Short mmCIF file of N, CA and C in Angstrom, two decimals:
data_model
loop_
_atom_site.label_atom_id
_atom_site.label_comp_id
_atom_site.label_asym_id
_atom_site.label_seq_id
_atom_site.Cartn_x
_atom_site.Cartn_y
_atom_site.Cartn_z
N UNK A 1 116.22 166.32 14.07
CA UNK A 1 115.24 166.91 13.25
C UNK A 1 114.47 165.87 12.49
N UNK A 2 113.48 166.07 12.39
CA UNK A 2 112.81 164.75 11.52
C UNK A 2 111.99 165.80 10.12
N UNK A 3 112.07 164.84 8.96
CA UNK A 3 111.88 164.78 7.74
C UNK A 3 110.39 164.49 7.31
N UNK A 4 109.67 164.40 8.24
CA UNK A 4 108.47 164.06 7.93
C UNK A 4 107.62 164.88 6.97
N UNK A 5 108.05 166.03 6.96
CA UNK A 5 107.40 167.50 6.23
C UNK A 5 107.97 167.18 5.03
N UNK A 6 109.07 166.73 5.09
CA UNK A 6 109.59 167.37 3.51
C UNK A 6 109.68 165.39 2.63
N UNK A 7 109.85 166.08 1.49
CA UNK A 7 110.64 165.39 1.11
C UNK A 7 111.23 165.03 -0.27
N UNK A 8 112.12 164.27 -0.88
CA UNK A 8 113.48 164.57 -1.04
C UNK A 8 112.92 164.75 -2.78
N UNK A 9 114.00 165.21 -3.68
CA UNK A 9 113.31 165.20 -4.83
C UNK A 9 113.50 163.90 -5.84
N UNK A 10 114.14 162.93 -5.42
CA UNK A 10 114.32 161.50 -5.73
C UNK A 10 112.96 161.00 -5.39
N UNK A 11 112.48 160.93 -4.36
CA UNK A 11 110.98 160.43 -3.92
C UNK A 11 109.92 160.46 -4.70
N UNK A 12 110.43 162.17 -5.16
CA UNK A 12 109.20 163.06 -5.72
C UNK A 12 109.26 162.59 -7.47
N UNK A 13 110.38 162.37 -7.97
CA UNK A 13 110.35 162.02 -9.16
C UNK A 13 109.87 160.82 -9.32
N UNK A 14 110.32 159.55 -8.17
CA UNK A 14 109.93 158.23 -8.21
C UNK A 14 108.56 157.88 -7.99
N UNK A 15 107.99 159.01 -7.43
CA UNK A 15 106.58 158.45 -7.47
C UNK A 15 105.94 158.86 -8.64
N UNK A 16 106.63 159.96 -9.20
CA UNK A 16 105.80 160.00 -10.84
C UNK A 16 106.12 159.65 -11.64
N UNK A 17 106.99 158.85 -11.78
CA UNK A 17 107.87 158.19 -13.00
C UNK A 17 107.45 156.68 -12.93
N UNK A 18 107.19 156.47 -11.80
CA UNK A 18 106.55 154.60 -11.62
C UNK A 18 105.20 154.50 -12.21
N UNK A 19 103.89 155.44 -11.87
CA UNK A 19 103.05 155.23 -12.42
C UNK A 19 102.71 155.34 -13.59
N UNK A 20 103.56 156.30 -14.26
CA UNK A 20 104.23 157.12 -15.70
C UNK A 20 104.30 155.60 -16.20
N UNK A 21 105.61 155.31 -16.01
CA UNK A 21 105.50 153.71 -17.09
C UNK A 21 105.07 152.67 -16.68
N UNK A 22 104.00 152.63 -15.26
CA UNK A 22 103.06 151.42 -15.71
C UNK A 22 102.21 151.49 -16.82
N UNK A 23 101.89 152.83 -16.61
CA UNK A 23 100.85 153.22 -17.95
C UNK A 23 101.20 153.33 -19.26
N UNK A 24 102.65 153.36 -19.32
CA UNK A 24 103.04 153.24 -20.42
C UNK A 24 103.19 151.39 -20.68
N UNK A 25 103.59 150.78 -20.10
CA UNK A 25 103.86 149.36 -20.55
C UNK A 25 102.00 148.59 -20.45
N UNK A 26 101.05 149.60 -20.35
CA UNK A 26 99.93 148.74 -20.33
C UNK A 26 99.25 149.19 -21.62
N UNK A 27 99.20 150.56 -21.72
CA UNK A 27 99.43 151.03 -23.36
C UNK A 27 99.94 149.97 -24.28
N UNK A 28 100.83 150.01 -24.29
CA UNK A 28 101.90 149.06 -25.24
C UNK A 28 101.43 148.27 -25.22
N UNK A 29 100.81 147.19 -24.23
CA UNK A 29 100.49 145.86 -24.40
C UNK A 29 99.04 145.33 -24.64
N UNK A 30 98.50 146.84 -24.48
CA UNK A 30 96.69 146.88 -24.84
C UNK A 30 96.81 147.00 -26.86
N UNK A 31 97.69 147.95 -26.88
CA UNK A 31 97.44 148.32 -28.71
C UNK A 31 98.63 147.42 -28.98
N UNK A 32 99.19 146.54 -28.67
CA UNK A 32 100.33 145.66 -29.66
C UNK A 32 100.32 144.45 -28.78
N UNK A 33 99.45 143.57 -29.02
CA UNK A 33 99.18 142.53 -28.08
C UNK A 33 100.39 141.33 -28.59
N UNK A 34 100.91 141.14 -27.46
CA UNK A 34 102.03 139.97 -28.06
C UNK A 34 101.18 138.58 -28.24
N UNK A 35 101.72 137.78 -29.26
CA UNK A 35 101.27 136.65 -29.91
C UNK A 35 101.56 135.50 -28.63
N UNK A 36 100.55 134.84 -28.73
CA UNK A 36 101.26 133.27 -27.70
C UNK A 36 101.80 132.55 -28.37
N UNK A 37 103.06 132.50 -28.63
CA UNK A 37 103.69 131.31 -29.42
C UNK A 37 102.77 130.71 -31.14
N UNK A 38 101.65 131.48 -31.40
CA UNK A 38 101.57 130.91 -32.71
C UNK A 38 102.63 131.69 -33.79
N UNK A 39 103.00 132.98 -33.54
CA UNK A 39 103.40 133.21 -34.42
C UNK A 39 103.44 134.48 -35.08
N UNK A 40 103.41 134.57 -36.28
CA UNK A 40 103.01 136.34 -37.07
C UNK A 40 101.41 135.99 -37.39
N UNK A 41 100.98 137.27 -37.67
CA UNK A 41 99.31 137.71 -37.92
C UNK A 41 99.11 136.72 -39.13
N UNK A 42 99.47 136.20 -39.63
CA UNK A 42 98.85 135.07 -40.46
C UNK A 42 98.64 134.43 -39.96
N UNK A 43 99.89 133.66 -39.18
CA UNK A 43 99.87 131.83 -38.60
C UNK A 43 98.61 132.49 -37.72
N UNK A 44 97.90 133.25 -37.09
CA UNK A 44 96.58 133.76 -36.47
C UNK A 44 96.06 133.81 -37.26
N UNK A 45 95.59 134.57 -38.56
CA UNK A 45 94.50 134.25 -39.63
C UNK A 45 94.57 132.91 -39.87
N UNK A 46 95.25 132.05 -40.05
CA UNK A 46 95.10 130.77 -40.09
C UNK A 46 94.50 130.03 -39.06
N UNK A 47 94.90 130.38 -38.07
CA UNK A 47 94.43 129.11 -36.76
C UNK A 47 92.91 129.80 -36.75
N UNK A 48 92.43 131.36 -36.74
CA UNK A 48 91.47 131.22 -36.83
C UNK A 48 90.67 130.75 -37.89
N UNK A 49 90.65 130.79 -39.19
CA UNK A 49 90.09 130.05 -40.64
C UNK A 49 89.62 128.72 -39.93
N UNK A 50 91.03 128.01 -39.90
CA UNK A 50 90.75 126.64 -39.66
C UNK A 50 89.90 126.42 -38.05
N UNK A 51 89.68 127.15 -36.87
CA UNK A 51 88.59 126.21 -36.40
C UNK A 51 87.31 127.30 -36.38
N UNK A 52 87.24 127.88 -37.28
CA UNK A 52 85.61 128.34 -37.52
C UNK A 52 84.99 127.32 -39.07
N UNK A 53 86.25 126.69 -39.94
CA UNK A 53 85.39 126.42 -40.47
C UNK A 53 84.26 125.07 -40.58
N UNK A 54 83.33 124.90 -41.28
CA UNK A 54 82.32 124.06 -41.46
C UNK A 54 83.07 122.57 -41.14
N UNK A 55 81.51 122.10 -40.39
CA UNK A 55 82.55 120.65 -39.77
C UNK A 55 82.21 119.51 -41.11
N UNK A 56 81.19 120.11 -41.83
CA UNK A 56 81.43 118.80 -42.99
C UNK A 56 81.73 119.18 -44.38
N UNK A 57 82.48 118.79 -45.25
CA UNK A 57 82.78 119.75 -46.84
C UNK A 57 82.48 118.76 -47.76
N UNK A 58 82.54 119.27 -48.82
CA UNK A 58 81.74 118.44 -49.95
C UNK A 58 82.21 118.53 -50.84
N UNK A 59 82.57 117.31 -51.08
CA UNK A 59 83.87 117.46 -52.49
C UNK A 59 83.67 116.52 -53.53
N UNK A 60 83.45 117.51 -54.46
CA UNK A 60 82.88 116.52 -55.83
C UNK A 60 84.23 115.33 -56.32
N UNK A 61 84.27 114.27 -56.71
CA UNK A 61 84.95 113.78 -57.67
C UNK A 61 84.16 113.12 -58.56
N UNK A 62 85.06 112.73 -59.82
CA UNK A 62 84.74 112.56 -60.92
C UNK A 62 84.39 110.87 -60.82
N UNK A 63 83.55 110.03 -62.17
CA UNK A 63 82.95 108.86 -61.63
C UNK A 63 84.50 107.79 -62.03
N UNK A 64 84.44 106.95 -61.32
CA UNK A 64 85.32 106.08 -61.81
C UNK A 64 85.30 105.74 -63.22
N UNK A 65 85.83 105.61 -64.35
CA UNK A 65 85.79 105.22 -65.52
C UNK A 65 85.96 103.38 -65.58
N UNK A 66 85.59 103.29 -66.66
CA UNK A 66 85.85 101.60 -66.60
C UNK A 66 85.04 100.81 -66.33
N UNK A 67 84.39 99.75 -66.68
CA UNK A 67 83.65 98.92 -66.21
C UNK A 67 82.84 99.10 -64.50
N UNK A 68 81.53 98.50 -64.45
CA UNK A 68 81.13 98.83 -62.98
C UNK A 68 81.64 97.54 -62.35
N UNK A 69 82.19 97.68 -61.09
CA UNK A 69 82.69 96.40 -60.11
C UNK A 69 81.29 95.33 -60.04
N UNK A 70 82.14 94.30 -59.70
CA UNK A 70 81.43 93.14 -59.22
C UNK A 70 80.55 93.05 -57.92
N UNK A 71 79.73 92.98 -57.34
CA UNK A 71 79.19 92.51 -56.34
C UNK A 71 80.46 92.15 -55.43
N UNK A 72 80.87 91.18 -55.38
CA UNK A 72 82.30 90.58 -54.57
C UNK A 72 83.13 91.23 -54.70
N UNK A 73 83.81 92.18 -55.64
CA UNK A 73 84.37 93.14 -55.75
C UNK A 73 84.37 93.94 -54.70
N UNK A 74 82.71 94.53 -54.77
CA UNK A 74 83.17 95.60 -53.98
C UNK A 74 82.67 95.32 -52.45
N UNK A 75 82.31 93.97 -51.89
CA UNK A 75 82.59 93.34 -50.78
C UNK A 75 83.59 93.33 -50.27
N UNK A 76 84.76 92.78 -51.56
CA UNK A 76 85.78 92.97 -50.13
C UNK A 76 87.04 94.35 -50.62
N UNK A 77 86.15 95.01 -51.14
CA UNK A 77 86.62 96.39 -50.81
C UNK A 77 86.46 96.96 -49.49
N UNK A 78 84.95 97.18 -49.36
CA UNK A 78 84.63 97.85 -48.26
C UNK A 78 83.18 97.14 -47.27
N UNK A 79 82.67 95.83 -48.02
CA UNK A 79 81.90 95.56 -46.46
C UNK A 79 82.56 94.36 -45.70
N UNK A 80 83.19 94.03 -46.20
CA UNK A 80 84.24 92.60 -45.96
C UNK A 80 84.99 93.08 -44.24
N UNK A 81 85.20 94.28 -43.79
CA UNK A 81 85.79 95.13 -42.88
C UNK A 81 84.61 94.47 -42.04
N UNK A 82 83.77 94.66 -41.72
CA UNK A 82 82.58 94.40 -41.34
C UNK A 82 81.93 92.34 -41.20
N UNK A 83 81.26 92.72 -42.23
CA UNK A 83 80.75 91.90 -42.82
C UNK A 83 81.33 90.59 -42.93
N UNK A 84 82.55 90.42 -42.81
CA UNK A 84 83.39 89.10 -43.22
C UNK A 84 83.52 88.36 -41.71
N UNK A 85 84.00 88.76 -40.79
CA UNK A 85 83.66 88.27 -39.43
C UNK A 85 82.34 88.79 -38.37
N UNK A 86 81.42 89.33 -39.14
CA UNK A 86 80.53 89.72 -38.15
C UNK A 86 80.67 90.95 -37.30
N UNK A 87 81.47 91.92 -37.32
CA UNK A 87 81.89 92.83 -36.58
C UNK A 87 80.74 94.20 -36.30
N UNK A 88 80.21 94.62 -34.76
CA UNK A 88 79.50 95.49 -34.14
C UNK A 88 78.13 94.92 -34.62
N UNK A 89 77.73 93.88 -34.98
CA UNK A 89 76.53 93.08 -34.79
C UNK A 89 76.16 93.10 -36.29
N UNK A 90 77.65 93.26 -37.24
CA UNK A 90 76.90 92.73 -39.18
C UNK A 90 76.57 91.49 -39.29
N UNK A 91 75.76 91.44 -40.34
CA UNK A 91 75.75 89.81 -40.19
C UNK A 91 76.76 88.98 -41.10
N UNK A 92 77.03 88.12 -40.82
CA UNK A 92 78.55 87.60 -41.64
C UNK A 92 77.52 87.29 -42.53
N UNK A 93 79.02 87.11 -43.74
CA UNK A 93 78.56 86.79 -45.04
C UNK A 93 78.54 85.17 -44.93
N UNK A 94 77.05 84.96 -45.50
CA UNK A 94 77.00 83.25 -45.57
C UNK A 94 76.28 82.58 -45.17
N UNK A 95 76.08 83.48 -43.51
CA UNK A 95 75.33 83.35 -42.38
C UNK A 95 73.77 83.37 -42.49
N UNK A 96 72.83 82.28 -42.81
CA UNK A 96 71.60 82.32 -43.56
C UNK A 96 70.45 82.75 -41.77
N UNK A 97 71.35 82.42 -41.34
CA UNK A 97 70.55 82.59 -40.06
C UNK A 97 70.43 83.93 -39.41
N UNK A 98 71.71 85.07 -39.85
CA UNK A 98 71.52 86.47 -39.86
C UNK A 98 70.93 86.82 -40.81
N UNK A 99 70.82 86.77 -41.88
CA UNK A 99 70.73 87.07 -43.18
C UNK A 99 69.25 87.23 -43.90
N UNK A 100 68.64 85.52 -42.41
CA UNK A 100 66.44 85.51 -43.08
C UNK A 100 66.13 86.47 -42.78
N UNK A 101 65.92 87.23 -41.84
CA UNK A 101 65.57 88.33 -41.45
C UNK A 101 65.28 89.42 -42.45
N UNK A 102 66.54 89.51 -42.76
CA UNK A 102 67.07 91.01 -43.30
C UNK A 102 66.12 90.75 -44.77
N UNK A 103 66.64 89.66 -45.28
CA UNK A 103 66.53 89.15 -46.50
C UNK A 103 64.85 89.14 -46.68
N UNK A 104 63.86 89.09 -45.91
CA UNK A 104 62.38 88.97 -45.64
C UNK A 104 62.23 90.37 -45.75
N UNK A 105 62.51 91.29 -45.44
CA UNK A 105 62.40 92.67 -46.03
C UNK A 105 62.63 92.92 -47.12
N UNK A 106 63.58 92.48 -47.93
CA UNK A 106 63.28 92.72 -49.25
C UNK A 106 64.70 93.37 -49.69
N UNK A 107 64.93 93.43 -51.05
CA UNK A 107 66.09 93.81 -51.85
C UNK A 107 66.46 95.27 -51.86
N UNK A 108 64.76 96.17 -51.73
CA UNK A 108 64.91 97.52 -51.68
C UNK A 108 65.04 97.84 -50.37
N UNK A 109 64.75 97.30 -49.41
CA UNK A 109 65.06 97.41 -47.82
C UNK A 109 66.15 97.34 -47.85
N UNK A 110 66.91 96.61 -48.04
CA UNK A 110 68.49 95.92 -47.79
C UNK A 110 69.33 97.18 -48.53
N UNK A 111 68.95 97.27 -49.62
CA UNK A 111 69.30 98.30 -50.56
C UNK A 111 69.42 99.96 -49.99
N UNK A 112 68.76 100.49 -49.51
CA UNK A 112 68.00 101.47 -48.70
C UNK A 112 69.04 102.07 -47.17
N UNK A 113 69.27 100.56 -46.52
CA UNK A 113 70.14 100.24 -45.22
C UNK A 113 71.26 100.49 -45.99
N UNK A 114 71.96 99.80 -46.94
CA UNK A 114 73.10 99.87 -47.53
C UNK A 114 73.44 101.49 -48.09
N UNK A 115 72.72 102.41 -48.98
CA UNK A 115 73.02 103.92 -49.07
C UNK A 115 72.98 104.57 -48.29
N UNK A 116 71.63 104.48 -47.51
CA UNK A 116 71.22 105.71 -46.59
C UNK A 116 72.07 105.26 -44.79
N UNK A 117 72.78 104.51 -45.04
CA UNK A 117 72.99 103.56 -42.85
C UNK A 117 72.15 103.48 -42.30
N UNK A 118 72.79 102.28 -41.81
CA UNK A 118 71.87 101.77 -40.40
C UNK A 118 72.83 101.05 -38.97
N UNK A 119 71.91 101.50 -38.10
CA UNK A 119 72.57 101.43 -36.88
C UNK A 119 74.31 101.57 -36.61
N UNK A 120 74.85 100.40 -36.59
CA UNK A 120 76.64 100.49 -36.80
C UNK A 120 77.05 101.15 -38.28
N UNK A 121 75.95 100.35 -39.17
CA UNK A 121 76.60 101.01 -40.71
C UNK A 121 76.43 102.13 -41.34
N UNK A 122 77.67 102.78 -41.40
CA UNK A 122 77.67 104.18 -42.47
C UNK A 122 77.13 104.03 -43.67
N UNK A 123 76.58 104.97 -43.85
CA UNK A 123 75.95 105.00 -45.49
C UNK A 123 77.27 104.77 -46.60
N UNK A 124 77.27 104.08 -47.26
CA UNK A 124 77.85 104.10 -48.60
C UNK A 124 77.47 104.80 -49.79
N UNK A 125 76.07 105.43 -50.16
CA UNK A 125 75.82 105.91 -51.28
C UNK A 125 76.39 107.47 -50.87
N UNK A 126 77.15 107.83 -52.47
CA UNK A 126 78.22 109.00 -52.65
C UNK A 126 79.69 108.90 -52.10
N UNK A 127 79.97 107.40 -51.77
CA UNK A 127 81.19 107.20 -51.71
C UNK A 127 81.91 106.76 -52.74
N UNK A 128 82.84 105.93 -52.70
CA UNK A 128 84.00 105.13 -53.56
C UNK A 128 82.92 104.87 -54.95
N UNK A 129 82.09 104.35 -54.47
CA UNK A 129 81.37 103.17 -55.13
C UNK A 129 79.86 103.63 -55.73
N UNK A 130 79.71 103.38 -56.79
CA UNK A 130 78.33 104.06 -57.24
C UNK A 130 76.79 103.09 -56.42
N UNK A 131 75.94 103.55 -56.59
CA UNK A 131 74.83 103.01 -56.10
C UNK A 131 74.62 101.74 -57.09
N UNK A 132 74.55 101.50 -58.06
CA UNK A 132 74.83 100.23 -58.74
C UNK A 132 75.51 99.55 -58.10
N UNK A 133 76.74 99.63 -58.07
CA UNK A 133 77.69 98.91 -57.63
C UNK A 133 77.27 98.45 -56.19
N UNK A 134 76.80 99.27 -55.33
CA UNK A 134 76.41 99.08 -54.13
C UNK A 134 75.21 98.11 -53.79
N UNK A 135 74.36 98.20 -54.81
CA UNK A 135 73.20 97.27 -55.53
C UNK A 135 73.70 95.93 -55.56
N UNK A 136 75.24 95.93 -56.29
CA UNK A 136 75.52 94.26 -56.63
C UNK A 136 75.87 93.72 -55.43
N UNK A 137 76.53 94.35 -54.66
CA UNK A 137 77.16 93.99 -53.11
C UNK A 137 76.53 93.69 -51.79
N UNK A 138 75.16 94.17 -52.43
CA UNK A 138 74.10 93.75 -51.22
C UNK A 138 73.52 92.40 -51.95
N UNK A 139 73.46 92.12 -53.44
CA UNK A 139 72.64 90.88 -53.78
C UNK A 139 73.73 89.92 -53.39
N UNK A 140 75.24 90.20 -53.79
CA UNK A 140 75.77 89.19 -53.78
C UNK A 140 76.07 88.42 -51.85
N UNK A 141 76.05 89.81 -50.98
CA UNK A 141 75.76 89.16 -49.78
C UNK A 141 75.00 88.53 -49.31
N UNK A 142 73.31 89.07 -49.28
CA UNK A 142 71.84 88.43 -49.38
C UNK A 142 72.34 87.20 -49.97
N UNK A 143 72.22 86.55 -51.18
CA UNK A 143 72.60 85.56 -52.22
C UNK A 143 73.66 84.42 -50.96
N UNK A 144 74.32 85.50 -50.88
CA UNK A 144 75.83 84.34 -49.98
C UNK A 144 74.69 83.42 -48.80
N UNK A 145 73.87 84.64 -48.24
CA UNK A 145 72.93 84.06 -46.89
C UNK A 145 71.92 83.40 -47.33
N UNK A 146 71.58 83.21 -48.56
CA UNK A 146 70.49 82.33 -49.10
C UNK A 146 69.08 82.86 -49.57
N UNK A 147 69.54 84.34 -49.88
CA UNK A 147 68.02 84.91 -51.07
C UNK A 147 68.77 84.59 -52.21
N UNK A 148 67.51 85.02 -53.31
CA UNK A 148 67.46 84.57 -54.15
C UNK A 148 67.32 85.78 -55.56
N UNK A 149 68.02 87.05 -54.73
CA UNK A 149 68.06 87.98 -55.58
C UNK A 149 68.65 88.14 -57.00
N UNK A 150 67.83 88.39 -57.93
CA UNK A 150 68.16 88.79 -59.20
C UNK A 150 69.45 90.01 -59.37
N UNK A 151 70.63 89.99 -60.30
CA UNK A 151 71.46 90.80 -60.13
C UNK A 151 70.56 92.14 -60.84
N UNK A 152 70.86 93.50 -60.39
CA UNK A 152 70.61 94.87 -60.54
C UNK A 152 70.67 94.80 -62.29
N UNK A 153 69.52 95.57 -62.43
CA UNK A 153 69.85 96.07 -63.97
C UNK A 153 71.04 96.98 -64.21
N UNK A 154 71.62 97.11 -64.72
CA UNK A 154 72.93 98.47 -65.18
C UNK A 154 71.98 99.40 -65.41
N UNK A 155 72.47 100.81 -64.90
CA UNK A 155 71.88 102.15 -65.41
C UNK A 155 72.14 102.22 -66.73
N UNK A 156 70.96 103.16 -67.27
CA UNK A 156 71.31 103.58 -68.45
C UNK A 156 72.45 104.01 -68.80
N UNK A 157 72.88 104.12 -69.70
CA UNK A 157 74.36 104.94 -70.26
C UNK A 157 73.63 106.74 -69.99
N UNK A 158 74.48 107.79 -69.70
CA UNK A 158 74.26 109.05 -70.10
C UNK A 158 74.23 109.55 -71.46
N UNK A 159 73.44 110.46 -71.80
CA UNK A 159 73.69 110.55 -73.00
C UNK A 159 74.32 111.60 -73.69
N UNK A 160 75.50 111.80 -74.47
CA UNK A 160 76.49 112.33 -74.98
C UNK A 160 76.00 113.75 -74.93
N UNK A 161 77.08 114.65 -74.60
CA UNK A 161 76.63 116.03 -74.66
C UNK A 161 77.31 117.20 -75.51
#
């Protein structure tokens, strides 16, 4: 006898019970999405925060107190990195033969290159170092290469509030 007509009620349940909980385990995994290894719904509010936010921030600090640095001071703070062996085409300090050039443009040129950058060099004005200060560090380099720059007047004092 063959079975082809009928069939059994194991069959009949198994074919509705399989598609039954695919749909149930796709449910489940559509409205309760499992995490990839970051974590709970924060460590996710977090990872998202951090790469939507702004790629540059701006953070006030307060002015250094104390006397303004030296010219040489703040050479070999921060152009001495540079500047002291010649490094990505600076001109060494001393070096009158890098230095005519630059120095033939003038104090406010040099000055100008030094806040705002140029080519290899990052701007320095609104860093460590006030623009004064940054003032003495370009005469005292110029000066090293053989101008003949006058040191920066000091800013006024602010006045008490």
């Amino acid at each position: 006898m063959s079975t082809s007509g009928s069939s059994s009620p194991l069959k009949i349940a198994a074919a509705f019970a399989v598609p039954v909980l695919v749909i149930l385990a796709l449910g489940k995994t559509l409205i309760h999405p499992t995490t990839n290894g970051a974590g709970t719904a924060s460590a996710e509010a977090l990872a998202v925060a951090e790469r939507i936010q702004p790629v540059g921030l701006i953070t006030l600090k307060k002015a250094a107190a104390g006397p303004a640095r030296t010219g040489e001071q703040v050479f070999a703070a921060q152009c001495a990195a540079c500047h002291k062996e010649g490094a990505l085409g600076a001109p060494k300090l001393g070096d009158a033969g890098a230095w005519g050039p630059r120095v033939k443009n003038g104090f406010e040129a040099l000055l100008n290159s030094a806040l705002k950058g140029k080519g290899n060099m990052a701007a320095q004005g609104g860093g460590e170092f006030s623009d004064y200060e940054v003032a003495r560090a370009v005469v005292y380099m110029a000066n090293q290469g053989g101008a003949k720059f006058a040191e920066p007047a000091a800013p006024a004092a602010a006045p008490a509030q």
